[in-house]
Amino acid sequence: MIVVSSTDACPGSSQFTTFCCAFQRLVRLLAVHETAEEEIVHPMARRLPGGDGIVDDRLAEEREAKELLAELDGMDTGEPGFLKSIDRLRVDVLTHARAEERYEFDRLKDQFSPAQLKGFAAAVRAAEAIAPTHPHPGTESATKNMLAGPVVAMADRVRDMINDARDKD
């Protein structure tokens, strides 16, 4: 499960600044995490009996979450409706995580050896290191992520650097 502390690496002293920084960290963590799952975990889960249906359900959940996250990412954290939408995102993400644990991850643990699972974990970390840092609904497949991901990731990271530099002024 992904946990974002509001005090981790958030510059500034105001509560609002801390909240904005924590939200941007959440956006990055979710975007990177889901991309890695789409590239590494889901293709492996498709190999399982009934895996296509399991993965298709998770991808539908991920697309909905990405759409909401993209909407939130474009909003000012002080806008009306932001907190209501982020609460909806929280519920969606927790529901999705439970479904992944129950239907996908447990079955992967049963089908693959500890050494294979360790290899998958290393591949997920590598994918996370180069994944886009903002949500991009519509790229919920390994193929789309592999084709568009590097260019989109570079654009996201440049955008992040520009925003970081602007925020330091």
Short mmCIF file of N, CA and C in Angstrom, two decimals, residues 19-124:
data_model
loop_
_atom_site.label_atom_id
_atom_site.label_comp_id
_atom_site.label_asym_id
_atom_site.label_seq_id
_atom_site.Cartn_x
_atom_site.Cartn_y
_atom_site.Cartn_z
N PHE A 19 0.34 20.58 2.47
CA PHE A 19 -0.75 19.84 1.82
C PHE A 19 -0.52 19.75 0.32
N CYS A 20 -0.17 20.87 -0.31
CA CYS A 20 0.06 20.88 -1.77
C CYS A 20 1.21 19.96 -2.13
N CYS A 21 2.28 20.02 -1.36
CA CYS A 21 3.44 19.18 -1.63
C CYS A 21 3.09 17.70 -1.46
N ALA A 22 2.38 17.38 -0.40
CA ALA A 22 1.98 15.99 -0.17
C ALA A 22 1.08 15.49 -1.30
N PHE A 23 0.19 16.34 -1.80
CA PHE A 23 -0.67 15.95 -2.90
C PHE A 23 0.15 15.67 -4.16
N GLN A 24 1.11 16.52 -4.47
CA GLN A 24 1.94 16.30 -5.65
C GLN A 24 2.76 15.01 -5.53
N ARG A 25 3.20 14.70 -4.33
CA ARG A 25 3.91 13.43 -4.10
C ARG A 25 2.96 12.25 -4.31
N LEU A 26 1.71 12.39 -3.89
CA LEU A 26 0.72 11.34 -4.09
C LEU A 26 0.47 11.12 -5.59
N VAL A 27 0.33 12.20 -6.33
CA VAL A 27 0.12 12.10 -7.79
C VAL A 27 1.26 11.31 -8.41
N ARG A 28 2.48 11.68 -8.06
CA ARG A 28 3.66 11.01 -8.62
C ARG A 28 3.68 9.52 -8.23
N LEU A 29 3.47 9.23 -6.96
CA LEU A 29 3.51 7.84 -6.50
C LEU A 29 2.46 6.97 -7.21
N LEU A 30 1.24 7.48 -7.31
CA LEU A 30 0.19 6.70 -7.96
C LEU A 30 0.46 6.52 -9.46
N ALA A 31 0.90 7.57 -10.13
CA ALA A 31 1.16 7.48 -11.56
C ALA A 31 2.28 6.48 -11.85
N VAL A 32 3.35 6.58 -11.09
CA VAL A 32 4.51 5.70 -11.28
C VAL A 32 4.14 4.25 -10.94
N HIS A 33 3.45 4.07 -9.84
CA HIS A 33 3.06 2.74 -9.37
C HIS A 33 2.16 2.04 -10.39
N GLU A 34 1.14 2.71 -10.86
CA GLU A 34 0.21 2.09 -11.80
C GLU A 34 0.88 1.78 -13.13
N THR A 35 1.76 2.65 -13.59
CA THR A 35 2.48 2.38 -14.83
C THR A 35 3.30 1.09 -14.71
N ALA A 36 4.00 0.95 -13.60
CA ALA A 36 4.82 -0.25 -13.39
C ALA A 36 3.96 -1.50 -13.34
N GLU A 37 2.81 -1.42 -12.68
CA GLU A 37 1.91 -2.57 -12.67
C GLU A 37 1.44 -2.92 -14.07
N GLU A 38 1.08 -1.91 -14.84
CA GLU A 38 0.59 -2.14 -16.19
C GLU A 38 1.66 -2.76 -17.09
N GLU A 39 2.92 -2.41 -16.86
CA GLU A 39 4.01 -2.93 -17.69
C GLU A 39 4.50 -4.30 -17.24
N ILE A 40 4.49 -4.58 -15.94
CA ILE A 40 5.12 -5.80 -15.42
C ILE A 40 4.11 -6.78 -14.83
N VAL A 41 3.30 -6.32 -13.90
CA VAL A 41 2.43 -7.22 -13.12
C VAL A 41 1.28 -7.75 -13.97
N HIS A 42 0.56 -6.87 -14.61
CA HIS A 42 -0.62 -7.31 -15.37
C HIS A 42 -0.30 -8.31 -16.48
N PRO A 43 0.77 -8.10 -17.26
CA PRO A 43 1.08 -9.12 -18.27
C PRO A 43 1.35 -10.51 -17.65
N MET A 44 1.97 -10.54 -16.48
CA MET A 44 2.20 -11.82 -15.81
C MET A 44 0.87 -12.41 -15.32
N ALA A 45 -0.01 -11.57 -14.81
CA ALA A 45 -1.30 -12.04 -14.30
C ALA A 45 -2.18 -12.56 -15.44
N ARG A 46 -2.02 -12.04 -16.63
CA ARG A 46 -2.81 -12.53 -17.77
C ARG A 46 -2.50 -14.00 -18.08
N ARG A 47 -1.33 -14.46 -17.67
CA ARG A 47 -0.94 -15.86 -17.90
C ARG A 47 -1.70 -16.83 -17.00
N LEU A 48 -2.31 -16.32 -15.94
CA LEU A 48 -3.03 -17.17 -14.99
C LEU A 48 -4.36 -17.61 -15.57
N PRO A 49 -4.89 -18.75 -15.12
CA PRO A 49 -6.24 -19.14 -15.53
C PRO A 49 -7.23 -18.03 -15.10
N GLY A 50 -8.00 -17.55 -16.05
CA GLY A 50 -8.94 -16.46 -15.76
C GLY A 50 -8.27 -15.10 -15.63
N GLY A 51 -6.98 -15.06 -15.97
CA GLY A 51 -6.21 -13.83 -15.78
C GLY A 51 -6.67 -12.66 -16.61
N ASP A 52 -7.14 -12.92 -17.83
CA ASP A 52 -7.59 -11.81 -18.67
C ASP A 52 -8.72 -11.02 -18.00
N GLY A 53 -9.69 -11.73 -17.45
CA GLY A 53 -10.80 -11.05 -16.77
C GLY A 53 -10.35 -10.29 -15.54
N ILE A 54 -9.45 -10.89 -14.78
CA ILE A 54 -8.93 -10.24 -13.58
C ILE A 54 -8.22 -8.94 -13.96
N VAL A 55 -7.35 -9.02 -14.95
CA VAL A 55 -6.58 -7.84 -15.36
C VAL A 55 -7.49 -6.79 -15.99
N ASP A 56 -8.43 -7.21 -16.81
CA ASP A 56 -9.35 -6.24 -17.43
C ASP A 56 -10.12 -5.46 -16.36
N ASP A 57 -10.54 -6.14 -15.30
CA ASP A 57 -11.24 -5.46 -14.20
C ASP A 57 -10.31 -4.45 -13.52
N ARG A 58 -9.04 -4.85 -13.27
CA ARG A 58 -8.10 -3.93 -12.61
C ARG A 58 -7.81 -2.73 -13.51
N LEU A 59 -7.68 -2.97 -14.81
CA LEU A 59 -7.40 -1.87 -15.74
C LEU A 59 -8.56 -0.88 -15.80
N ALA A 60 -9.78 -1.38 -15.72
CA ALA A 60 -10.94 -0.47 -15.70
C ALA A 60 -10.90 0.40 -14.45
N GLU A 61 -10.56 -0.21 -13.32
CA GLU A 61 -10.44 0.56 -12.08
C GLU A 61 -9.32 1.60 -12.20
N GLU A 62 -8.19 1.18 -12.77
CA GLU A 62 -7.05 2.08 -12.91
C GLU A 62 -7.38 3.25 -13.83
N ARG A 63 -8.11 2.97 -14.90
CA ARG A 63 -8.46 4.06 -15.82
C ARG A 63 -9.34 5.09 -15.11
N GLU A 64 -10.32 4.62 -14.35
CA GLU A 64 -11.18 5.56 -13.61
C GLU A 64 -10.37 6.38 -12.63
N ALA A 65 -9.46 5.71 -11.92
CA ALA A 65 -8.62 6.43 -10.95
C ALA A 65 -7.70 7.42 -11.65
N LYS A 66 -7.14 7.03 -12.80
CA LYS A 66 -6.26 7.93 -13.55
C LYS A 66 -7.03 9.16 -14.04
N GLU A 67 -8.26 8.94 -14.48
CA GLU A 67 -9.06 10.08 -14.95
C GLU A 67 -9.32 11.05 -13.82
N LEU A 68 -9.68 10.53 -12.65
CA LEU A 68 -9.92 11.39 -11.50
C LEU A 68 -8.62 12.05 -11.04
N LEU A 69 -7.54 11.29 -11.02
CA LEU A 69 -6.25 11.85 -10.60
C LEU A 69 -5.79 12.93 -11.56
N ALA A 70 -5.99 12.73 -12.87
CA ALA A 70 -5.63 13.75 -13.86
C ALA A 70 -6.46 15.02 -13.65
N GLU A 71 -7.73 14.83 -13.35
CA GLU A 71 -8.60 15.99 -13.06
C GLU A 71 -8.10 16.73 -11.83
N LEU A 72 -7.79 15.99 -10.78
CA LEU A 72 -7.28 16.60 -9.55
C LEU A 72 -5.93 17.27 -9.77
N ASP A 73 -5.08 16.63 -10.59
CA ASP A 73 -3.74 17.16 -10.86
C ASP A 73 -3.83 18.51 -11.57
N GLY A 74 -4.92 18.73 -12.30
CA GLY A 74 -5.10 20.00 -12.99
C GLY A 74 -5.82 21.06 -12.16
N MET A 75 -6.25 20.68 -10.96
CA MET A 75 -6.98 21.61 -10.10
C MET A 75 -6.04 22.27 -9.09
N ASP A 76 -6.42 23.42 -8.63
CA ASP A 76 -5.76 24.04 -7.49
C ASP A 76 -6.30 23.35 -6.24
N THR A 77 -5.44 23.04 -5.29
CA THR A 77 -5.88 22.31 -4.11
C THR A 77 -6.87 23.11 -3.26
N GLY A 78 -6.99 24.40 -3.52
CA GLY A 78 -7.95 25.21 -2.78
C GLY A 78 -9.30 25.34 -3.46
N GLU A 79 -9.45 24.75 -4.64
CA GLU A 79 -10.71 24.86 -5.39
C GLU A 79 -11.84 24.13 -4.68
N PRO A 80 -13.06 24.68 -4.81
CA PRO A 80 -14.20 23.96 -4.28
C PRO A 80 -14.31 22.60 -4.98
N GLY A 81 -14.62 21.61 -4.26
CA GLY A 81 -14.76 20.28 -4.83
C GLY A 81 -13.49 19.45 -4.78
N PHE A 82 -12.34 20.09 -4.52
CA PHE A 82 -11.09 19.34 -4.51
C PHE A 82 -11.10 18.27 -3.41
N LEU A 83 -11.47 18.65 -2.21
CA LEU A 83 -11.45 17.68 -1.10
C LEU A 83 -12.45 16.55 -1.30
N LYS A 84 -13.62 16.87 -1.86
CA LYS A 84 -14.60 15.83 -2.14
C LYS A 84 -14.06 14.85 -3.18
N SER A 85 -13.40 15.39 -4.21
CA SER A 85 -12.83 14.53 -5.26
C SER A 85 -11.67 13.71 -4.72
N ILE A 86 -10.85 14.28 -3.87
CA ILE A 86 -9.72 13.52 -3.34
C ILE A 86 -10.22 12.42 -2.41
N ASP A 87 -11.32 12.66 -1.73
CA ASP A 87 -11.88 11.60 -0.89
C ASP A 87 -12.42 10.47 -1.77
N ARG A 88 -13.04 10.82 -2.90
CA ARG A 88 -13.50 9.79 -3.84
C ARG A 88 -12.32 9.00 -4.38
N LEU A 89 -11.22 9.69 -4.68
CA LEU A 89 -10.00 9.01 -5.15
C LEU A 89 -9.49 8.05 -4.07
N ARG A 90 -9.49 8.49 -2.84
CA ARG A 90 -9.03 7.64 -1.73
C ARG A 90 -9.83 6.34 -1.68
N VAL A 91 -11.14 6.45 -1.75
CA VAL A 91 -12.00 5.26 -1.71
C VAL A 91 -11.71 4.36 -2.92
N ASP A 92 -11.60 4.96 -4.11
CA ASP A 92 -11.33 4.19 -5.33
C ASP A 92 -9.99 3.46 -5.25
N VAL A 93 -8.97 4.15 -4.76
CA VAL A 93 -7.63 3.55 -4.68
C VAL A 93 -7.61 2.41 -3.66
N LEU A 94 -8.25 2.61 -2.52
CA LEU A 94 -8.29 1.55 -1.51
C LEU A 94 -9.07 0.33 -2.01
N THR A 95 -10.17 0.56 -2.70
CA THR A 95 -10.96 -0.54 -3.27
C THR A 95 -10.14 -1.29 -4.32
N HIS A 96 -9.46 -0.55 -5.16
CA HIS A 96 -8.61 -1.14 -6.19
C HIS A 96 -7.48 -1.96 -5.56
N ALA A 97 -6.84 -1.42 -4.55
CA ALA A 97 -5.73 -2.13 -3.89
C ALA A 97 -6.21 -3.44 -3.28
N ARG A 98 -7.37 -3.42 -2.65
CA ARG A 98 -7.92 -4.66 -2.08
C ARG A 98 -8.20 -5.69 -3.16
N ALA A 99 -8.73 -5.23 -4.28
CA ALA A 99 -9.02 -6.16 -5.39
C ALA A 99 -7.72 -6.73 -5.97
N GLU A 100 -6.70 -5.90 -6.10
CA GLU A 100 -5.41 -6.40 -6.58
C GLU A 100 -4.85 -7.46 -5.64
N GLU A 101 -4.88 -7.17 -4.35
CA GLU A 101 -4.35 -8.13 -3.37
C GLU A 101 -5.12 -9.45 -3.43
N ARG A 102 -6.41 -9.36 -3.48
CA ARG A 102 -7.26 -10.55 -3.42
C ARG A 102 -7.26 -11.37 -4.71
N TYR A 103 -7.41 -10.70 -5.83
CA TYR A 103 -7.62 -11.41 -7.09
C TYR A 103 -6.37 -11.57 -7.93
N GLU A 104 -5.42 -10.67 -7.79
CA GLU A 104 -4.25 -10.70 -8.67
C GLU A 104 -3.00 -11.15 -7.92
N PHE A 105 -2.61 -10.43 -6.89
CA PHE A 105 -1.34 -10.70 -6.23
C PHE A 105 -1.30 -12.06 -5.53
N ASP A 106 -2.38 -12.42 -4.85
CA ASP A 106 -2.40 -13.72 -4.18
C ASP A 106 -2.24 -14.86 -5.18
N ARG A 107 -2.88 -14.72 -6.33
CA ARG A 107 -2.78 -15.77 -7.35
C ARG A 107 -1.39 -15.81 -7.97
N LEU A 108 -0.77 -14.64 -8.13
CA LEU A 108 0.61 -14.61 -8.65
C LEU A 108 1.54 -15.32 -7.66
N LYS A 109 1.35 -15.07 -6.37
CA LYS A 109 2.19 -15.72 -5.35
C LYS A 109 2.05 -17.23 -5.40
N ASP A 110 0.86 -17.70 -5.72
CA ASP A 110 0.62 -19.15 -5.80
C ASP A 110 1.23 -19.78 -7.06
N GLN A 111 1.34 -19.03 -8.14
CA GLN A 111 1.76 -19.58 -9.42
C GLN A 111 3.25 -19.44 -9.72
N PHE A 112 3.92 -18.48 -9.08
CA PHE A 112 5.32 -18.23 -9.40
C PHE A 112 6.20 -18.48 -8.19
N SER A 113 7.43 -18.86 -8.46
CA SER A 113 8.39 -19.17 -7.38
C SER A 113 8.84 -17.89 -6.69
N PRO A 114 9.38 -18.01 -5.48
CA PRO A 114 9.91 -16.83 -4.80
C PRO A 114 10.98 -16.11 -5.64
N ALA A 115 11.80 -16.87 -6.34
CA ALA A 115 12.83 -16.25 -7.19
C ALA A 115 12.18 -15.46 -8.33
N GLN A 116 11.14 -16.01 -8.94
CA GLN A 116 10.45 -15.29 -10.00
C GLN A 116 9.79 -14.03 -9.46
N LEU A 117 9.16 -14.13 -8.31
CA LEU A 117 8.51 -12.97 -7.70
C LEU A 117 9.54 -11.89 -7.38
N LYS A 118 10.69 -12.30 -6.93
CA LYS A 118 11.77 -11.34 -6.64
C LYS A 118 12.19 -10.64 -7.93
N GLY A 119 12.27 -11.40 -9.02
CA GLY A 119 12.58 -10.80 -10.32
C GLY A 119 11.52 -9.82 -10.77
N PHE A 120 10.25 -10.16 -10.55
CA PHE A 120 9.16 -9.23 -10.89
C PHE A 120 9.29 -7.94 -10.08
N ALA A 121 9.62 -8.08 -8.79
CA ALA A 121 9.76 -6.91 -7.93
C ALA A 121 10.87 -6.00 -8.44
N ALA A 122 11.98 -6.58 -8.86
CA ALA A 122 13.08 -5.79 -9.42
C ALA A 122 12.65 -5.10 -10.71
N ALA A 123 11.91 -5.81 -11.54
CA ALA A 123 11.41 -5.22 -12.79
C ALA A 123 10.44 -4.07 -12.51
N VAL A 124 9.59 -4.23 -11.49
CA VAL A 124 8.67 -3.15 -11.11
C VAL A 124 9.45 -1.92 -10.66
#
